[in-house]
XYZ file of C-alpha atoms in Angstrom:
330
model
C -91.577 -92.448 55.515
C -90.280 -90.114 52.930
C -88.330 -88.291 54.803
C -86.768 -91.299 56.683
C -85.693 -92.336 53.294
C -84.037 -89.283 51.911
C -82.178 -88.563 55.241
C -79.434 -91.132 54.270
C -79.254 -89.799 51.020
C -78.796 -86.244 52.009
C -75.956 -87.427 54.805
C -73.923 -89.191 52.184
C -73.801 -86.092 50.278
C -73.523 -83.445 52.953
C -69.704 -81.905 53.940
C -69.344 -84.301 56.042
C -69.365 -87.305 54.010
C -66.609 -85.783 51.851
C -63.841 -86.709 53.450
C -63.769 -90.330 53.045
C -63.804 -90.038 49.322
C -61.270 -87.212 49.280
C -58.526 -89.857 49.594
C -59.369 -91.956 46.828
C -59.802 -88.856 44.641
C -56.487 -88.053 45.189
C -55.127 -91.689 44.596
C -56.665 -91.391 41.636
C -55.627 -88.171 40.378
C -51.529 -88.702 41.076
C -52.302 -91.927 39.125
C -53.404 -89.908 36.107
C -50.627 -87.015 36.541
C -48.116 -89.665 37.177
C -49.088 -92.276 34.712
C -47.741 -90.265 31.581
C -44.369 -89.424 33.382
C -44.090 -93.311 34.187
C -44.589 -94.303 30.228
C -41.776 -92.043 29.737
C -39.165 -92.778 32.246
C -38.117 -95.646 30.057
C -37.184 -93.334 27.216
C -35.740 -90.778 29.847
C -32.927 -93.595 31.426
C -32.005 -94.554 27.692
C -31.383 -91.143 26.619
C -29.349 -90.648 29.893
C -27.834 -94.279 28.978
C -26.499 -93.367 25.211
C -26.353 -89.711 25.408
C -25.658 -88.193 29.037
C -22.941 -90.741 30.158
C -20.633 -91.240 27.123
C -21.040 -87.093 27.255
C -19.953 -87.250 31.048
C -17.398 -89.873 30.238
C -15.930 -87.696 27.102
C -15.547 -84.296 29.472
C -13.539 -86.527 32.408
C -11.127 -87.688 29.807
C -10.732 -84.496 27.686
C -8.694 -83.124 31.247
C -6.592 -86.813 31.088
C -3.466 -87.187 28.890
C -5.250 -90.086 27.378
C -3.182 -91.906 24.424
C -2.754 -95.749 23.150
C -0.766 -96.518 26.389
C -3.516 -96.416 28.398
C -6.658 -97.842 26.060
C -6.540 -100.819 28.242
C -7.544 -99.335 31.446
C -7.997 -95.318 30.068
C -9.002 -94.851 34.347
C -5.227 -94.437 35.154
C -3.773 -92.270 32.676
C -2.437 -89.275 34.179
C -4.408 -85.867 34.591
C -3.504 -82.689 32.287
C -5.633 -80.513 33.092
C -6.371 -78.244 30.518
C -3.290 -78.552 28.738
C -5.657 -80.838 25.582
C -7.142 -77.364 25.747
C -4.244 -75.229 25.290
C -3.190 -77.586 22.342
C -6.649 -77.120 20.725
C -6.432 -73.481 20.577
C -2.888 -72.857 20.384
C -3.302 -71.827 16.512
C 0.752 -71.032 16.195
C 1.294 -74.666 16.549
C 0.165 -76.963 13.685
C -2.636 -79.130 15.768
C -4.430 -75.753 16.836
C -3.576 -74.425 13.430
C -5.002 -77.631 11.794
C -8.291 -77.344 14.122
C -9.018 -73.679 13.145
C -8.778 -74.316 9.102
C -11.082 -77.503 10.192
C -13.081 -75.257 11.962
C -13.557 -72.442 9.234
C -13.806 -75.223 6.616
C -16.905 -75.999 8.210
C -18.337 -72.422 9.076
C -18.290 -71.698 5.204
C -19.697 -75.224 4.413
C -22.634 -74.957 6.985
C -23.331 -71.505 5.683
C -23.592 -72.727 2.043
C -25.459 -75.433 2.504
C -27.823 -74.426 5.244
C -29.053 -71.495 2.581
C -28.797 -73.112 0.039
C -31.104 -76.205 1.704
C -33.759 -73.496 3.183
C -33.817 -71.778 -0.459
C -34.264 -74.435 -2.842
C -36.671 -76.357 -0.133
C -39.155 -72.796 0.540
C -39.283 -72.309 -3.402
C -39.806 -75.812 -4.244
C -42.941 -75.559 -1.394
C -43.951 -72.447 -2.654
C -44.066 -73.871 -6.080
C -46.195 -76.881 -4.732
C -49.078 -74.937 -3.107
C -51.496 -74.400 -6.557
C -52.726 -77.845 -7.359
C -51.834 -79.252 -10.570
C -51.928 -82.485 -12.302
C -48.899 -84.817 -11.014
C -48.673 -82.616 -7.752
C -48.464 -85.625 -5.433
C -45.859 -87.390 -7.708
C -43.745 -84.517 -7.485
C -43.895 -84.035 -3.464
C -42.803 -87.810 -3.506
C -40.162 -87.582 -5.573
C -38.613 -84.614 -3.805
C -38.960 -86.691 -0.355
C -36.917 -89.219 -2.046
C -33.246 -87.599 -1.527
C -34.544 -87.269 2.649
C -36.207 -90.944 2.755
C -33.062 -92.816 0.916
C -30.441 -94.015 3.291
C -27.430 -91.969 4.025
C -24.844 -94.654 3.611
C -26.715 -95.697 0.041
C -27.220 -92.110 -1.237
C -23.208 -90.988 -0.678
C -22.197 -94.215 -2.214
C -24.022 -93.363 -5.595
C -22.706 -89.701 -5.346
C -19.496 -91.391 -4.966
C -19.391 -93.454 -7.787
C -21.164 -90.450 -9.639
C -17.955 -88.360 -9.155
C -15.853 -90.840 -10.365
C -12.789 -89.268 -12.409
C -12.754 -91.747 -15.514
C -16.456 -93.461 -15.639
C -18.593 -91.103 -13.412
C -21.944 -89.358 -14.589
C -20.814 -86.240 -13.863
C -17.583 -85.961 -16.051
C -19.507 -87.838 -18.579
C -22.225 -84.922 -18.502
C -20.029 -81.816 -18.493
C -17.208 -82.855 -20.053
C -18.018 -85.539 -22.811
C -21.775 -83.918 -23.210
C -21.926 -80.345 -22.497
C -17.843 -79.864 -22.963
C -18.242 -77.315 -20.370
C -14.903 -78.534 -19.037
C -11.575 -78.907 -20.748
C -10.629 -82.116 -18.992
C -12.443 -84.249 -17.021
C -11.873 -83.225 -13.116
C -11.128 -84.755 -9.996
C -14.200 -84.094 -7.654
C -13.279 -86.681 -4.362
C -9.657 -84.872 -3.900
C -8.197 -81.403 -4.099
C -10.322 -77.935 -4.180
C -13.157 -79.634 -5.855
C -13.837 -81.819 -2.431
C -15.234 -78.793 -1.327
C -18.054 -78.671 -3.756
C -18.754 -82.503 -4.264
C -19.929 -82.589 -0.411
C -22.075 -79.396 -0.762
C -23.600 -81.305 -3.611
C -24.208 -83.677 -1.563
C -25.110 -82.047 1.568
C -27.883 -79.675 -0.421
C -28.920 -82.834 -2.024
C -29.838 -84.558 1.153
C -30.828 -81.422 2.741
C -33.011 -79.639 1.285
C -36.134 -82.080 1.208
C -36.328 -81.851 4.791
C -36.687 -78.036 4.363
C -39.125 -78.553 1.504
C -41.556 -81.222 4.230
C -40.755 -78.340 6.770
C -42.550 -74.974 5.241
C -44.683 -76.956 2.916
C -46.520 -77.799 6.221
C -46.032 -74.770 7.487
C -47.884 -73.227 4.572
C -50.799 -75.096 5.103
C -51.451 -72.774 8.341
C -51.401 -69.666 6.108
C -55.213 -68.726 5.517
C -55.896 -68.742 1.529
C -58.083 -65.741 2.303
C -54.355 -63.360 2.104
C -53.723 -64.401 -0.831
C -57.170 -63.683 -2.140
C -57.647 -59.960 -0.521
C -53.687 -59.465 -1.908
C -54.495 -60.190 -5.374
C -57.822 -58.015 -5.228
C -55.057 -55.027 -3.895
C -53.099 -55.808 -6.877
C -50.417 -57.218 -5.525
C -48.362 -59.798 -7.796
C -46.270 -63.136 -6.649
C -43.069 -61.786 -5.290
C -45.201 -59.332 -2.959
C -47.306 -61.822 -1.778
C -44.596 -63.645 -0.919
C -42.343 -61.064 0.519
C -45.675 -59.830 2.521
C -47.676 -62.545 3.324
C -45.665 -65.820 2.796
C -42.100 -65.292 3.950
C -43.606 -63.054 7.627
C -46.085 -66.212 8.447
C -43.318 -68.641 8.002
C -40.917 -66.541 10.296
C -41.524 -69.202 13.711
C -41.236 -72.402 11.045
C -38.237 -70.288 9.457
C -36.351 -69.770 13.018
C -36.597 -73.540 14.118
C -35.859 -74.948 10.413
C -32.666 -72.957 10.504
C -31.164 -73.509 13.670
C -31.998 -77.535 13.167
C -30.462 -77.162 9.448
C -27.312 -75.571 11.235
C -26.980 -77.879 13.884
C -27.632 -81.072 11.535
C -24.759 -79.738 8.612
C -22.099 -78.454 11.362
C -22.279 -82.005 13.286
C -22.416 -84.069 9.890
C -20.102 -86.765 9.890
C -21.400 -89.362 8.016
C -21.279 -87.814 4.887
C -18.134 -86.861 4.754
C -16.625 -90.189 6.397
C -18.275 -92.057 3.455
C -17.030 -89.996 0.434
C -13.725 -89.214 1.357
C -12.686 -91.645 4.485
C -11.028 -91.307 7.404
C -8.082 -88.916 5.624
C -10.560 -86.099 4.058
C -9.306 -83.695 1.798
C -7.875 -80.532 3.104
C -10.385 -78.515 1.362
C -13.054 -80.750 2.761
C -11.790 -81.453 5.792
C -14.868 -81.092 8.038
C -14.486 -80.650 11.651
C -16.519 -83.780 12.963
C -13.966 -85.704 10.902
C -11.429 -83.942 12.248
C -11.408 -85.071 15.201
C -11.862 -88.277 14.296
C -8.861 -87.951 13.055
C -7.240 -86.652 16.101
C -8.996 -89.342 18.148
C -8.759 -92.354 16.478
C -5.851 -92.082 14.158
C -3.614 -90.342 16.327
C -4.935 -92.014 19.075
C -4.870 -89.462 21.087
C -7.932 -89.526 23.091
C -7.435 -86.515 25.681
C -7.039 -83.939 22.470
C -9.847 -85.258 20.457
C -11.979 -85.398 23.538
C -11.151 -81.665 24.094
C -11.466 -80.638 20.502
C -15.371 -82.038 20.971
C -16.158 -80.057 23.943
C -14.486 -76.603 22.527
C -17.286 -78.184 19.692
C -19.767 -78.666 21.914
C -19.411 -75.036 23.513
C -19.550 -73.683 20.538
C -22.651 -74.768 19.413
C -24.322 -73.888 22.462
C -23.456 -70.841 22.512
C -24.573 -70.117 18.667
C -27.943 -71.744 19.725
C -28.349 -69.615 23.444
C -27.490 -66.262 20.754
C -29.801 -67.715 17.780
C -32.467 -68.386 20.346
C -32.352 -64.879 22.075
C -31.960 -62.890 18.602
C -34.829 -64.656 17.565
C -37.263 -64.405 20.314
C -36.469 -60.437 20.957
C -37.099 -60.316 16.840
C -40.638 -62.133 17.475
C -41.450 -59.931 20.655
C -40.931 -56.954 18.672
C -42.967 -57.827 15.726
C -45.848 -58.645 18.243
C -45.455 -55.414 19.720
C-alpha cells in the first residue's frame, strides 16, 4: 500500500515529468526579464520623441539653404550641401569669424567656471565632513543657489548688477570705494565676469552635493592611521581625500563641462537675445544666427559642428580617464 502510494509521487518528480512544466517556467521567466524593459519603453519612445527626432530633423536641415522664405513649408527649400558648413568655418569671413570668437568666448568661460565650481564645491565638502554645531543649516543653505530656479536666480543677479541702484555698485563702490566709479557689469568687458558670477554661483552647489557624497565612501579609519603617521590636513587630503574622489572627480567634471558649455539660459536671461561681445556665449550664438537672422540652414550647422565637438571632447575625456584609472589599478 505504501509503495502504491509513493509511486505517483516519485513519477511526478522523475525526468520525465519535467517537461510539461518546462514551458511555463519559461513563460514565466521572459515575463520577469521582460517586465522591467516594458516599464521602460514608455520613457524610451519619449526620449526618442523630444530628443532623437528634433536631433534628426536639425541634421536634414543643416544640409538645406533654409531661410524665412521657406518657414512655411521648410520641406522644399533647396539643398546646399555643406556649403552652411563652409560658412561656419570659413573664419576669413565675418560669420565664421564671429562663430570662432563665440566659440573661444566659451572655451575660456567653461574653463573658469568649471574649476572654479569643482574648487569652491570640494573645499566647501571638505570643510563639512567634522560635525559641528549648525552643520545641517549650512549644507542647506549652500543647496540653496542649486534648488532656486534658474529663471528667478538670474533675475536677482540681474537687478543686483544694476549700474545706478544695484547691490553690487552699492557694495564696492559706495561701501568699500574699491572702485572709482560705479561700473557697468550687463554690457562691455565686465559681461564677461557678471555671468561667471553667476555661473559659479549656480554651479558650484551641485559640485559641493557631488563629493560631499562621495566622501561618505572614504573609510574614517585613513584619516585615523594618517594622523597617527603624522601627517597634517593638506596631506591627508592630497593622499587620501583628493585619490578616493578621483572616479566622483572624472564624472563631476565632464558633467560640469558639458552643463556650462551648453548653458543657454543663463545667458539669454541676463543679457537677451543680443549678448555682449565679451559674453557672447556660443549657445546664444546661434540663436542668434537661427532665429534673428533667420537663417535656419547656418544655425542648424553651427549646432552640429557643436554637437561634434562635444563628442569628441567627451570620447578623449572618457579614454584619458579610463587609461589614467587602469594604470593606477595596475
Amino acid at each position: 500500500m505504501t509503495t502504491t502510494t509513493a509511486e505517483p509521487a516519485v513519477r511526478k518528480n522523475s525526468p520525465g515529468a519535467a517537461p510539461s512544466g518546462t514551458p511555463r517556467r519559461r513563460t514565466g521567466r521572459i515575463r520577469r526579464i521582460g517586465l522591467p524593459y516594458l516599464l521602460l519603453l514608455p520613457a524610451l519612445v519619449l526620449e526618442l520623441l523630444v530628443h532623437l527626432v528634433p536631433m534628426v530633423i536639425g541634421i536634414v536641415m543643416s544640409f538645406k539653404q533654409l531661410t524665412q522664405f521657406y518657414i512655411r513649408d521648410w520641406g522644399t527649400a533647396p539643398w546646399s550641401g555643406l556649403d552652411n558648413y563652409q560658412v561656419s568655418v570659413d573664419f576669413d569671413a565675418p560669420v565664421g569669424e564671429a562663430l570662432l570668437h563665440s566659440f573661444l568666448v566659451t572655451v575660456g568661460f567653461t574653463l573658469l567656471s568649471v574649476g572654479l565650481c569643482w574648487l569652491i564645491g570640494t573645499a566647501a565638502a571638505v570643510f563639512m565632513q567634522d560635525a559641528f554645531r549648525g552643520r545641517g543649516l549650512l549644507r542647506t543653505l549652500f543647496l540653496v543657489p542649486y534648488a532656486l530656479p534658474v529663471y528667478t536666480a538670474v533675475i536677482t543677479w540681474v537687478f543686483m548688477f544694476q549700474h545706478d541702484n544695484g547691490l553690487v555698485n552699492h557694495v564696492l563702490h559706495d561701501q568699500l570705494h574699491l572702485t572709482d566709479q560705479p561700473s557697468f557689469w550687463l554690457i562691455g568687458d565686465n559681461s564677461f565676469w557678471a555671468l561667471l558670477t553667476v555661473s559659479v554661483w549656480k554651479g558650484w552647489p551641485f559640485a559641493f552635493l557631488i563629493v560631499m557624497a562621495g566622501l561618505q565612501n572614504i573609510p574614517g579609519e585613513l584619516y585615523e592611521a594618517a594622523a597617527l603617521d603624522g601627517a597634517g590636513v593638506w596631506q591627508q587630503i592630497r593622499r587620501i581625500t583628493l585619490p578616493s574622489l578621483r572616479p566622483v572627480n572624472q564624472v563631476l567634471v565632464l558633467v560640469l563641462f558639458l552643463w556650462t558649455f551648453n548653458d543657454f539660459n543663463t545667458p539669454y536671461v541676463m543679457f537677451g537675445k543680443a549678448a555682449p561681445q565679451a559674453a557672447d556665449l556660443i549657445s546664444v550664438h546661434i540663436y542668434q544666427a537661427s532665429f534673428v537672422t533667420w537663417n535656419f540652414g547656418t544655425g542648424s550647422a553651427m549646432s552640429v559642428l557643436l554637437l561634434l565637438f562635444l563628442l569628441l571632447v567627451t570620447g578623449v575625456y572618457l579614454a584619458v580617464t579610463s587609461r589614467g584609472r587602469r594604470t593606477a589599478d595596475a
